[in-house]
CSV table of C-alpha atoms and ligand atoms in Angstrom, one decimal:
chain,number,residue,atom,x,y,z
A,1,MET,CA,126.1,119.6,129.5
A,2,ARG,CA,128.3,117.5,127.2
A,3,ALA,CA,130.3,116.2,130.1
A,4,GLY,CA,127.2,115.1,132.0
A,5,ALA,CA,127.4,117.8,134.7
A,6,SER,CA,125.5,117.1,137.9
A,7,SER,CA,122.4,119.1,139.0
A,8,GLU,CA,124.6,121.0,141.5
A,9,VAL,CA,127.2,122.0,138.9
A,10,LEU,CA,124.4,123.1,136.5
A,11,SER,CA,122.7,125.1,139.2
A,12,ALA,CA,126.0,126.9,140.0
A,13,THR,CA,126.9,127.6,136.4
A,14,PRO,CA,125.7,131.1,135.2
A,15,MET,CA,123.1,131.0,132.4
A,16,PRO,CA,124.5,132.3,129.1
A,17,ALA,CA,123.0,135.6,127.9
A,18,THR,CA,122.5,134.3,124.4
A,19,THR,CA,121.8,131.0,122.7
A,20,ARG,CA,122.1,129.6,119.2
A,21,ALA,CA,118.7,129.3,117.6
A,22,ALA,CA,116.9,128.7,114.4
A,23,PHE,CA,114.5,131.5,113.5
A,24,VAL,CA,112.6,133.3,110.7
A,25,ARG,CA,112.7,137.1,110.5
A,26,ARG,CA,109.8,139.5,110.5
A,27,ASP,CA,111.4,141.7,107.9
A,28,GLU,CA,111.6,138.7,105.5
A,29,GLN,CA,108.0,137.5,105.8
A,30,GLY,CA,107.2,138.8,102.4
A,31,MET,CA,110.2,137.3,100.7
A,32,PHE,CA,108.3,134.5,98.9
A,33,GLU,CA,105.3,136.6,97.8
A,34,GLY,CA,103.9,135.5,94.4
A,35,MET,CA,105.9,132.2,94.4
A,36,ALA,CA,104.3,128.7,94.2
A,37,SER,CA,104.5,126.8,97.5
A,38,LYS,CA,107.0,124.3,96.2
A,39,ASP,CA,109.4,127.1,95.2
A,40,LYS,CA,109.4,128.7,98.7
A,41,ASP,CA,112.7,127.5,100.1
A,42,PRO,CA,113.2,127.1,103.9
A,43,ARG,CA,117.0,127.2,103.4
A,44,ARG,CA,116.6,130.9,102.5
A,45,SER,CA,114.2,131.8,105.4
A,46,LEU,CA,115.5,129.8,108.3
A,47,HIS,CA,118.6,131.5,110.0
A,48,VAL,CA,120.8,130.0,112.7
A,49,GLU,CA,122.4,132.7,114.9
A,50,GLU,CA,122.8,133.8,118.5
A,51,VAL,CA,119.8,135.4,120.1
A,52,PRO,CA,119.2,136.7,123.6
A,53,VAL,CA,117.9,134.1,126.2
A,54,PRO,CA,114.6,135.6,127.4
A,55,GLU,CA,113.7,136.2,131.0
A,56,LEU,CA,112.1,133.1,132.7
A,57,ALA,CA,108.5,133.3,134.0
A,58,PRO,CA,107.7,131.6,137.3
A,59,ASP,CA,105.9,128.6,135.7
A,60,GLU,CA,108.7,128.0,133.1
A,61,VAL,CA,112.0,126.2,132.7
A,62,TYR,CA,115.0,126.6,130.6
A,63,ILE,CA,116.1,123.5,128.8
A,64,ALA,CA,119.4,122.7,127.3
A,65,VAL,CA,118.1,121.1,124.1
A,66,MET,CA,120.2,118.1,123.3
A,67,ALA,CA,118.1,117.3,120.2
A,68,SER,CA,115.0,118.6,118.5
A,69,SER,CA,113.1,117.6,115.3
A,70,ILE,CA,111.5,119.0,112.2
A,71,ASN,CA,107.8,119.1,112.2
A,72,PHE,CA,105.6,120.2,109.3
A,73,ASN,CA,104.7,123.3,111.3
A,74,THR,CA,108.3,124.6,110.9
A,75,VAL,CA,107.9,124.1,107.2
A,76,TRP,CA,104.7,126.2,107.3
A,77,THR,CA,106.5,128.9,109.4
A,78,SER,CA,109.5,128.9,107.1
A,79,ILE,CA,107.4,129.4,103.9
A,80,PHE,CA,105.1,131.9,105.7
A,81,GLU,CA,102.0,129.8,104.8
A,82,PRO,CA,99.1,129.9,105.2
A,83,LEU,CA,100.0,133.0,107.3
A,84,PRO,CA,103.3,134.5,108.6
A,85,THR,CA,103.5,133.4,112.3
A,86,PHE,CA,104.4,136.8,113.6
A,87,GLY,CA,100.6,137.6,114.0
A,88,PHE,CA,100.4,134.7,116.5
A,89,LEU,CA,103.3,136.2,118.5
A,90,ASP,CA,101.8,139.7,118.5
A,91,ARG,CA,98.4,138.4,119.7
A,92,LEU,CA,100.1,136.4,122.6
A,93,ALA,CA,101.9,139.6,123.5
A,94,LYS,CA,98.6,141.4,124.0
A,95,GLU,CA,97.2,138.8,126.4
A,96,THR,CA,99.5,138.5,129.3
A,97,PHE,CA,102.5,140.2,131.0
A,98,TRP,CA,104.9,137.3,130.2
A,99,GLY,CA,103.3,137.0,126.7
A,100,LYS,CA,104.9,140.4,125.8
A,101,ARG,CA,108.3,138.7,125.5
A,102,HIS,CA,107.2,136.7,122.5
A,103,SER,CA,106.6,139.6,120.1
A,104,LEU,CA,110.0,140.0,118.6
A,105,ASP,CA,111.4,140.7,115.1
A,106,TYR,CA,112.5,137.0,115.0
A,107,HIS,CA,110.5,133.8,115.7
A,108,VAL,CA,112.5,130.9,117.2
A,109,VAL,CA,110.8,127.9,115.8
A,110,GLY,CA,110.5,124.2,116.7
A,111,SER,CA,107.8,122.2,118.5
A,112,ASP,CA,109.8,119.2,119.8
A,113,ALA,CA,112.8,119.1,122.2
A,114,CYS,CA,114.6,116.6,124.4
A,115,GLY,CA,117.2,117.7,126.9
A,116,VAL,CA,118.1,118.7,130.4
A,117,ILE,CA,116.5,121.3,132.7
A,118,LEU,CA,118.9,124.2,133.3
A,119,ARG,CA,116.7,126.4,135.5
A,120,ALA,CA,113.2,126.1,137.0
A,121,GLY,CA,111.0,129.1,137.8
A,122,SER,CA,109.8,129.6,141.4
A,123,ALA,CA,106.3,128.1,140.6
A,124,VAL,CA,107.7,124.8,139.2
A,125,ARG,CA,107.0,122.0,141.6
A,126,ASN,CA,107.5,118.6,140.0
A,127,TRP,CA,110.8,119.1,138.1
A,128,LYS,CA,114.3,120.2,139.0
A,129,VAL,CA,117.6,121.3,137.4
A,130,GLY,CA,119.3,118.3,135.8
A,131,ASP,CA,116.1,116.3,135.0
A,132,GLU,CA,116.2,114.7,131.5
A,133,VAL,CA,113.0,115.6,129.7
A,134,THR,CA,111.0,115.6,126.5
A,135,VAL,CA,108.6,118.4,125.7
A,136,HIS,CA,105.1,118.3,124.3
A,137,CYS,CA,103.9,121.4,122.5
A,138,ASN,CA,100.5,122.1,124.0
A,139,TYR,CA,100.9,125.6,125.4
A,140,VAL,CA,98.0,126.5,127.7
A,141,ASP,CA,97.2,129.0,130.4
A,142,ASP,CA,96.3,126.9,133.3
A,143,GLN,CA,94.4,129.8,135.0
A,144,ASP,CA,92.0,129.9,132.1
A,145,PRO,CA,88.8,128.0,133.1
A,146,SER,CA,88.2,126.9,129.5
A,147,SER,CA,91.4,124.9,129.6
A,148,HIS,CA,90.3,122.5,132.3
A,149,ASP,CA,88.0,120.0,130.5
A,150,ASP,CA,90.4,119.0,127.8
A,151,SER,CA,92.9,121.8,127.4
A,152,MET,CA,92.8,121.5,123.6
A,153,ARG,CA,89.3,123.2,123.9
A,154,SER,CA,90.9,126.2,125.7
A,155,SER,CA,90.4,129.5,123.9
A,156,THR,CA,94.0,130.3,124.8
A,157,GLN,CA,95.5,127.1,123.5
A,158,ARG,CA,98.6,127.4,121.3
A,159,ILE,CA,101.3,125.3,119.8
A,160,TRP,CA,104.7,126.1,121.3
A,161,GLY,CA,107.3,127.0,118.8
A,162,PHE,CA,104.7,127.7,116.1
A,163,GLU,CA,102.2,130.1,117.8
A,164,THR,CA,104.8,131.0,120.5
A,165,ASN,CA,108.4,132.1,120.4
A,166,PHE,CA,111.4,130.4,122.0
A,167,GLY,CA,110.8,127.0,120.4
A,168,GLY,CA,112.9,123.8,120.4
A,169,LEU,CA,115.2,124.4,117.5
A,170,ALA,CA,117.8,126.1,119.7
A,171,ASP,CA,120.5,125.2,122.2
A,172,ILE,CA,118.3,126.7,125.0
A,173,CYS,CA,114.5,126.8,124.8
A,174,VAL,CA,111.8,128.0,127.2
A,175,VAL,CA,108.8,125.9,128.0
A,176,LYS,CA,106.0,125.8,130.6
A,177,ALA,CA,106.4,123.2,133.4
A,178,ASN,CA,103.1,121.6,132.2
A,179,GLN,CA,104.8,120.7,128.9
A,180,LEU,CA,107.4,118.5,130.5
A,181,MET,CA,107.5,114.7,130.3
A,182,HIS,CA,110.2,112.1,131.3
A,183,LYS,CA,112.8,111.3,128.6
A,184,PRO,CA,112.5,107.6,127.6
A,185,ALA,CA,115.7,106.1,129.2
A,186,HIS,CA,116.4,103.5,126.4
A,187,LEU,CA,116.5,106.1,123.6
A,188,THR,CA,119.3,108.4,122.4
A,189,TRP,CA,118.8,112.1,122.5
A,190,GLU,CA,117.9,112.3,118.8
A,191,GLU,CA,115.5,109.3,119.0
A,192,ALA,CA,113.8,110.8,122.0
A,193,SER,CA,113.4,114.2,120.4
A,194,VAL,CA,111.2,113.1,117.4
A,195,ASN,CA,108.2,111.7,119.2
A,196,ALA,CA,106.2,114.1,121.3
A,197,LEU,CA,104.4,116.2,118.7
A,198,CYS,CA,103.5,113.5,116.2
A,199,ASN,CA,103.0,110.6,118.6
A,200,SER,CA,100.6,112.7,120.8
A,201,THR,CA,98.7,113.9,117.8
A,202,ALA,CA,98.2,110.3,116.5
A,203,TYR,CA,97.4,109.1,120.0
A,204,ARG,CA,94.5,111.6,120.4
A,205,MET,CA,93.2,110.8,116.9
A,206,LEU,CA,93.2,107.0,117.3
A,207,VAL,CA,93.4,106.1,121.0
A,208,SER,CA,91.8,108.8,123.0
A,209,ARG,CA,88.1,109.2,123.5
A,210,ASN,CA,88.5,112.7,122.1
A,211,GLY,CA,89.3,111.2,118.7
A,212,ALA,CA,88.1,108.1,116.9
A,213,PRO,CA,89.4,105.4,119.2
A,214,VAL,CA,90.3,102.1,117.5
A,215,THR,CA,88.8,98.9,118.9
A,216,GLN,CA,89.9,95.4,118.2
A,217,GLY,CA,89.2,94.3,114.6
A,218,ASP,CA,88.8,97.8,113.2
A,219,ARG,CA,90.3,98.4,109.9
A,220,VAL,CA,92.0,101.8,109.6
A,221,LEU,CA,93.2,103.5,106.4
A,222,ILE,CA,96.2,105.6,107.1
A,223,TRP,CA,97.4,108.2,104.5
A,224,GLY,CA,101.1,109.0,104.6
A,225,ALA,CA,101.6,105.9,106.8
A,226,SER,CA,105.4,106.2,106.9
A,227,GLY,CA,105.4,109.9,107.5
A,228,GLY,CA,105.6,111.8,110.8
A,229,ILE,CA,102.1,111.2,112.2
A,230,GLY,CA,101.3,108.2,110.0
A,231,SER,CA,104.2,106.1,111.4
A,232,PHE,CA,102.8,106.6,114.9
A,233,ALA,CA,99.3,106.0,113.7
A,234,VAL,CA,100.3,102.6,112.3
A,235,GLN,CA,101.8,101.6,115.7
A,236,HIS,CA,98.8,102.7,117.7
A,237,VAL,CA,96.4,100.8,115.5
A,238,LEU,CA,98.5,97.6,115.8
A,239,ASN,CA,98.7,98.1,119.6
A,240,SER,CA,94.9,98.5,119.8
A,241,GLY,CA,94.3,95.3,117.9
A,242,GLY,CA,93.2,96.9,114.7
A,243,THR,CA,94.4,96.4,111.2
A,244,PRO,CA,96.2,99.3,109.5
A,245,ILE,CA,96.1,99.8,105.8
A,246,GLY,CA,98.9,102.1,105.0
A,247,VAL,CA,99.1,104.4,102.0
A,248,VAL,CA,102.6,105.5,100.8
A,249,SER,CA,104.3,106.6,97.7
A,250,SER,CA,107.4,104.4,97.2
A,251,ALA,CA,108.6,100.8,97.3
A,252,ASN,CA,111.1,101.7,100.1
A,253,LYS,CA,108.3,103.1,102.2
A,254,VAL,CA,106.3,99.9,101.6
A,255,GLU,CA,109.2,97.9,102.9
A,256,THR,CA,109.6,100.2,106.0
A,257,LEU,CA,105.9,99.6,106.9
A,258,HIS,CA,106.2,95.9,106.5
A,259,GLU,CA,109.1,95.9,108.9
A,260,LEU,CA,107.0,98.0,111.3
A,261,GLY,CA,104.3,95.2,111.2
A,262,CYS,CA,101.8,96.9,108.8
A,263,LEU,CA,101.1,94.0,106.4
A,264,HIS,CA,98.6,95.8,104.1
A,265,VAL,CA,100.2,98.7,102.2
A,266,ILE,CA,99.1,100.5,99.1
A,267,ASN,CA,101.7,102.3,97.0
A,268,ARG,CA,99.7,105.3,95.7
A,269,GLU,CA,102.4,106.1,93.1
A,270,GLU,CA,102.2,102.6,91.6
A,271,MET,CA,98.4,102.6,91.7
A,272,ASP,CA,98.4,106.1,90.2
A,273,TYR,CA,95.0,107.2,91.7
A,274,ARG,CA,93.7,110.3,90.0
A,275,PHE,CA,91.0,111.5,92.4
A,276,TRP,CA,91.0,114.9,90.6
A,277,LYS,CA,90.4,115.1,86.8
A,278,ASP,CA,91.3,118.7,86.9
A,279,PRO,CA,91.8,121.3,89.7
A,280,HIS,CA,88.0,121.6,90.1
A,281,THR,CA,86.6,118.2,89.3
A,282,GLN,CA,86.9,114.9,91.2
A,283,ASP,CA,86.5,111.4,89.7
A,284,GLU,CA,84.2,109.1,91.7
A,285,SER,CA,85.4,106.1,89.7
A,286,GLU,CA,88.9,106.6,91.1
A,287,TRP,CA,87.5,106.8,94.7
A,288,ARG,CA,85.7,103.5,93.9
A,289,ARG,CA,89.0,102.0,92.6
A,290,LEU,CA,90.7,102.8,95.9
A,291,GLY,CA,87.7,101.3,97.8
A,292,LYS,CA,88.0,98.1,95.8
A,293,ASP,CA,91.7,97.9,96.5
A,294,ILE,CA,91.2,98.2,100.2
A,295,ARG,CA,88.5,95.5,100.2
A,296,ALA,CA,90.8,93.3,98.2
A,297,LEU,CA,93.4,93.7,100.9
A,298,VAL,CA,91.3,93.4,104.1
A,299,GLY,CA,87.9,92.2,103.0
A,300,ASP,CA,85.9,95.3,104.1
A,301,ASP,CA,85.8,99.1,104.1
A,302,PRO,CA,87.8,101.0,106.7
A,303,ASP,CA,86.0,101.7,110.0
A,304,ILE,CA,88.3,104.7,110.4
A,305,VAL,CA,90.2,106.9,107.9
A,306,PHE,CA,93.3,108.8,109.3
A,307,GLU,CA,93.2,111.9,107.2
A,308,HIS,CA,95.7,114.8,106.8
A,309,PRO,CA,96.6,115.3,103.1
A,310,GLY,CA,93.3,117.3,102.9
A,311,ARG,CA,92.1,118.6,99.5
A,312,SER,CA,93.7,115.9,97.4
A,313,THR,CA,92.3,112.9,99.4
A,314,MET,CA,89.3,114.0,101.4
A,315,GLY,CA,86.8,113.2,98.7
A,316,ALA,CA,88.2,109.7,98.5
A,317,SER,CA,88.4,109.3,102.3
A,318,VAL,CA,84.8,110.2,102.8
A,319,PHE,CA,83.8,107.8,100.0
A,320,VAL,CA,85.8,104.8,101.1
A,321,ALA,CA,85.0,105.0,104.9
A,322,LYS,CA,82.7,102.2,106.0
A,323,ARG,CA,79.0,102.9,106.7
A,324,ALA,CA,78.8,104.7,110.1
A,325,GLY,CA,82.6,105.0,110.0
A,326,THR,CA,84.7,108.0,111.0
A,327,ILE,CA,87.2,110.1,109.1
A,328,VAL,CA,89.4,111.7,111.7
A,329,THR,CA,91.4,114.7,110.4
A,330,CYS,CA,94.1,116.9,111.8
A,331,ALA,CA,95.5,118.7,108.7
A,332,ALA,CA,95.3,119.6,105.1
A,333,THR,CA,98.8,119.5,103.6
A,334,SER,CA,97.6,119.7,100.0
A,335,GLY,CA,94.9,122.4,100.6
A,336,TYR,CA,92.4,123.2,103.2
A,337,MET,CA,89.4,124.1,101.1
A,338,ILE,CA,88.0,120.6,101.1
A,339,GLU,CA,85.4,119.0,98.7
A,340,TYR,CA,83.6,115.8,99.2
A,341,ASP,CA,80.2,114.3,98.1
A,342,ASN,CA,78.0,114.9,101.1
A,343,ARG,CA,75.5,112.2,100.0
A,344,HIS,CA,78.1,109.6,100.9
A,345,LEU,CA,78.4,111.2,104.4
A,346,TRP,CA,74.8,111.5,105.4
A,347,MET,CA,73.2,108.6,103.6
A,348,LYS,CA,75.9,106.3,105.1
A,349,LEU,CA,75.9,107.9,108.6
A,350,LYS,CA,79.6,108.7,108.5
A,351,THR,CA,81.3,111.3,110.8
A,352,ILE,CA,84.1,113.7,110.1
A,353,LYS,CA,86.0,114.3,113.3
A,354,GLY,CA,88.4,117.2,113.7
A,355,SER,CA,91.4,116.7,116.0
A,356,HIS,CA,94.4,118.8,116.9
A,357,PHE,CA,97.5,117.9,118.9
A,358,SER,CA,96.6,116.6,122.4
A,359,ASN,CA,96.1,117.6,125.9
A,360,TYR,CA,98.7,116.9,128.6
A,361,ARG,CA,97.1,113.7,129.8
A,362,GLU,CA,97.1,112.3,126.2
A,363,ALA,CA,100.7,113.5,125.5
A,364,TRP,CA,101.7,111.8,128.8
A,365,ALA,CA,100.0,108.6,127.9
A,366,ALA,CA,101.5,108.7,124.4
A,367,ASN,CA,105.0,109.3,125.9
A,368,GLN,CA,104.4,106.2,128.2
A,369,THR,CA,103.9,104.1,125.0
A,370,ILE,CA,107.5,105.1,124.1
A,371,ILE,CA,108.9,104.7,127.6
A,372,ASP,CA,107.4,101.2,127.6
A,373,GLY,CA,109.0,100.4,124.2
A,374,LYS,CA,105.6,99.7,122.7
A,375,VAL,CA,106.0,102.5,120.2
A,376,VAL,CA,109.3,103.1,118.5
A,377,PRO,CA,110.7,106.4,117.2
A,378,PRO,CA,110.5,106.7,113.4
A,379,LEU,CA,113.9,108.5,113.3
A,380,SER,CA,115.1,108.3,109.7
A,381,ALA,CA,117.9,111.0,109.5
A,382,VAL,CA,119.8,113.4,111.7
A,383,PHE,CA,121.0,116.9,110.9
A,384,GLY,CA,122.9,119.5,112.9
A,385,LEU,CA,121.1,122.7,113.9
A,386,GLU,CA,123.2,124.6,111.3
A,387,GLN,CA,121.5,122.4,108.6
A,388,VAL,CA,117.9,123.1,109.8
A,389,GLY,CA,117.0,124.8,106.6
A,390,GLU,CA,118.1,121.7,104.6
A,391,ALA,CA,116.2,119.4,106.9
A,392,ALA,CA,113.0,121.5,106.5
A,393,TYR,CA,113.5,121.5,102.8
A,394,GLU,CA,113.6,117.7,102.8
A,395,VAL,CA,110.3,117.6,104.7
A,396,HIS,CA,108.7,120.3,102.5
A,397,HIS,CA,109.5,118.2,99.4
A,398,ASN,CA,108.4,114.9,100.9
A,399,ARG,CA,111.9,113.5,100.5
A,400,HIS,CA,112.1,112.0,104.0
A,401,GLU,CA,110.5,109.1,105.9
A,402,GLY,CA,109.3,109.2,109.5
A,403,LYS,CA,111.0,112.0,111.3
A,404,ILE,CA,114.2,114.0,111.0
A,405,GLY,CA,116.1,114.7,114.2
A,406,ILE,CA,118.2,117.8,114.8
A,407,LEU,CA,121.3,117.7,117.0
A,408,CYS,CA,121.5,120.9,119.1
A,409,VAL,CA,123.7,120.6,122.2
A,410,ALA,CA,124.4,116.9,121.8
A,411,PRO,CA,127.8,116.8,120.0
A,412,ARG,CA,127.1,113.6,118.1
A,413,GLU,CA,124.5,110.8,117.6
A,414,GLY,CA,124.1,107.8,119.8
A,415,LEU,CA,124.4,109.5,123.3
A,416,GLY,CA,121.8,109.7,126.1
A,417,VAL,CA,120.9,106.1,126.6
A,418,THR,CA,120.6,105.4,130.4
A,419,ASN,CA,118.8,102.1,130.3
A,420,PRO,CA,120.7,99.8,127.9
A,421,GLU,CA,118.9,96.7,129.2
A,422,LEU,CA,115.5,98.1,128.1
A,423,ARG,CA,117.0,99.1,124.8
A,424,ALA,CA,118.2,95.5,124.3
A,425,SER,CA,114.8,94.1,125.1
A,426,VAL,CA,113.0,96.4,122.6
A,427,GLY,CA,115.7,95.5,120.1
A,428,GLU,CA,118.2,97.6,118.2
A,429,ARG,CA,116.7,96.5,114.9
A,430,ARG,CA,113.2,97.5,115.8
A,431,LEU,CA,114.5,100.9,117.1
A,432,THR,CA,116.2,101.6,113.8
A,433,ILE,CA,113.6,100.5,111.3
A,434,PHE,CA,113.5,104.0,109.7
A,435,ARG,CA,117.3,104.3,109.5
A,436,ARG,CA,117.6,102.7,106.0
A,437,HIS,CA,121.4,102.4,106.2
A,438,ASP,CA,121.0,100.1,109.2
A,439,ARG,CA,119.1,97.6,107.0
A,440,GLU,CA,120.7,94.5,105.7
B,1,LIG,P1,105.1,114.2,106.8
B,1,LIG,O1,106.1,113.6,107.6
B,1,LIG,O2,105.5,115.1,105.6
B,1,LIG,O3,104.1,113.1,106.3
B,1,LIG,C1,103.0,113.3,105.5
B,1,LIG,C2,102.8,112.2,104.5
B,1,LIG,O4,101.6,112.4,103.9
B,1,LIG,C3,103.9,112.2,103.5
B,1,LIG,O5,104.9,111.3,103.9
B,1,LIG,C4,103.1,111.6,102.3
B,1,LIG,O6,103.3,110.2,102.2
B,1,LIG,C5,101.7,111.9,102.6
B,1,LIG,N1,101.1,112.9,101.6
B,1,LIG,C6,101.6,114.2,101.4
B,1,LIG,N2,100.8,114.8,100.5
B,1,LIG,C7,99.9,113.9,100.1
B,1,LIG,C8,98.9,113.9,99.1
B,1,LIG,N3,98.6,114.9,98.3
B,1,LIG,N4,98.1,112.7,98.9
B,1,LIG,C9,98.4,111.6,99.7
B,1,LIG,N5,99.4,111.6,100.6
B,1,LIG,C10,100.1,112.7,100.8
B,1,LIG,O7,104.2,115.2,107.7
B,1,LIG,P2,103.5,114.8,109.1
B,1,LIG,O8,104.4,115.3,110.2
B,1,LIG,O9,103.0,113.5,109.1
B,1,LIG,O10,102.3,115.9,109.1
B,1,LIG,C11,101.3,115.7,108.1
B,1,LIG,C12,100.3,116.9,108.2
B,1,LIG,O11,99.7,116.9,109.5
B,1,LIG,C13,101.0,118.2,108.0
B,1,LIG,O12,100.1,119.1,107.3
B,1,LIG,C14,101.2,118.7,109.4
B,1,LIG,O13,101.2,120.1,109.5
B,1,LIG,C15,99.9,118.2,110.1
B,1,LIG,N6,100.0,118.0,111.5
B,1,LIG,C16,99.0,118.4,112.3
B,1,LIG,C17,99.0,118.2,113.6
B,1,LIG,C18,98.0,118.8,114.5
B,1,LIG,O14,98.1,118.8,115.7
B,1,LIG,N7,96.9,119.3,114.0
B,1,LIG,C19,100.1,117.5,114.2
B,1,LIG,C20,101.1,117.0,113.4
B,1,LIG,C21,101.0,117.2,112.0
B,1,LIG,P3,103.5,109.4,100.9
B,1,LIG,O15,104.1,110.3,99.9
B,1,LIG,O16,104.4,108.3,101.3
B,1,LIG,O17,102.1,108.9,100.5
């Protein structure tokens, strides 16, 4: 792989029986019991060791993972919250013949990957050994009728590497052929590995008709605007002709967003909003203060609020959204038991719209925005697979910006670009906005 072997050479080379992989262990799922979330340490629960390469189903491929990334779902898996993920694997094992492989005493995590196809099962039609690919994480049974009018509505829909085994934080991963997409040729392996999950999620929320699509002139409030999904949300709003109002928690992040083209940014640390007086009581005057700050910046209330912090912000999000506006939510990082004042929702005809990852078409379209250079990867740091616990710790404690890439088979950063002309036209500076050390 590292020497750029041809498809013929790869096909003729025997598959290894084992692979290096990052996993949590079933017998450790109780290790953090009784501890506060912040004290649960992914560096203790994520292990990197050799595990057997599973048998390949006919509709699957093996990928040599050149690079992968940390998503928040790996943080959830590694701290066993809100539930240990072994229950997901056991349920999958009960459903299908090939599903049985997933119920193991270890769970190989990771929901992003970029690499090269090593083997393709007999039912794989559009891809072959040697193809350079990225992977989206929507894992659906295409023989389930409920997965055919938006696969995210499928009753068997799962997130690969979170609700399935054999995820992307490994040297070899296993994915279904309908998770494959072309690797953007102007990106390095690590840049190309950080996009699929977060970009597709933000695309469905803000571009697709299945979310709250932005139209020209819309004002969109984006929480965590320099984080994983937020950094893609900002770019989709700009590309759709809307005006993003980013919320972040440091001056560095404000600077990052300005470089990305997001002119209106609120530093929530500086503004010190206290939406909660105590763990049970919210403060409407603080919601009102945020609303005034948004109006001062963009002259109106937000048509759309891009929500994911959950309990700490949802009351404010429902309050500040414009009359008949939409709050589109895909998560609840700070707590999923949500409280908001329903009078502000019904009297002002607002909508709360739930959204989750994306279907294949949406992921493909989101990937096209990267291939075309219209959305840039928010890669901020790169770790080796052996440091996966450290990288997950950074994300757990909100010490990162954008996305953290993980080198797996790729021996070092900077490899994998096959279209340097396109790279030059997008611009090195724009492609490295989140790499702070690249700043002047
Ligand atoms: P991330 O990279 O950690 O970014 C989240 C950002 O949210 C942080 O950078 C932080 O920004 C902000 N934030 C965190 N807690 C906050 C709070 N209490 N109040 C206000 N802002 C807060 O994570 P991510 O990858 O963007 O994911 C965010 C959430 O979405 C996670 O819970 C993840 O599991 C979920 N998610 C769901 C899907 C799906 O398909 N349903 C897909 C991707 C992610 P500042 O500190 O700068 O304000």
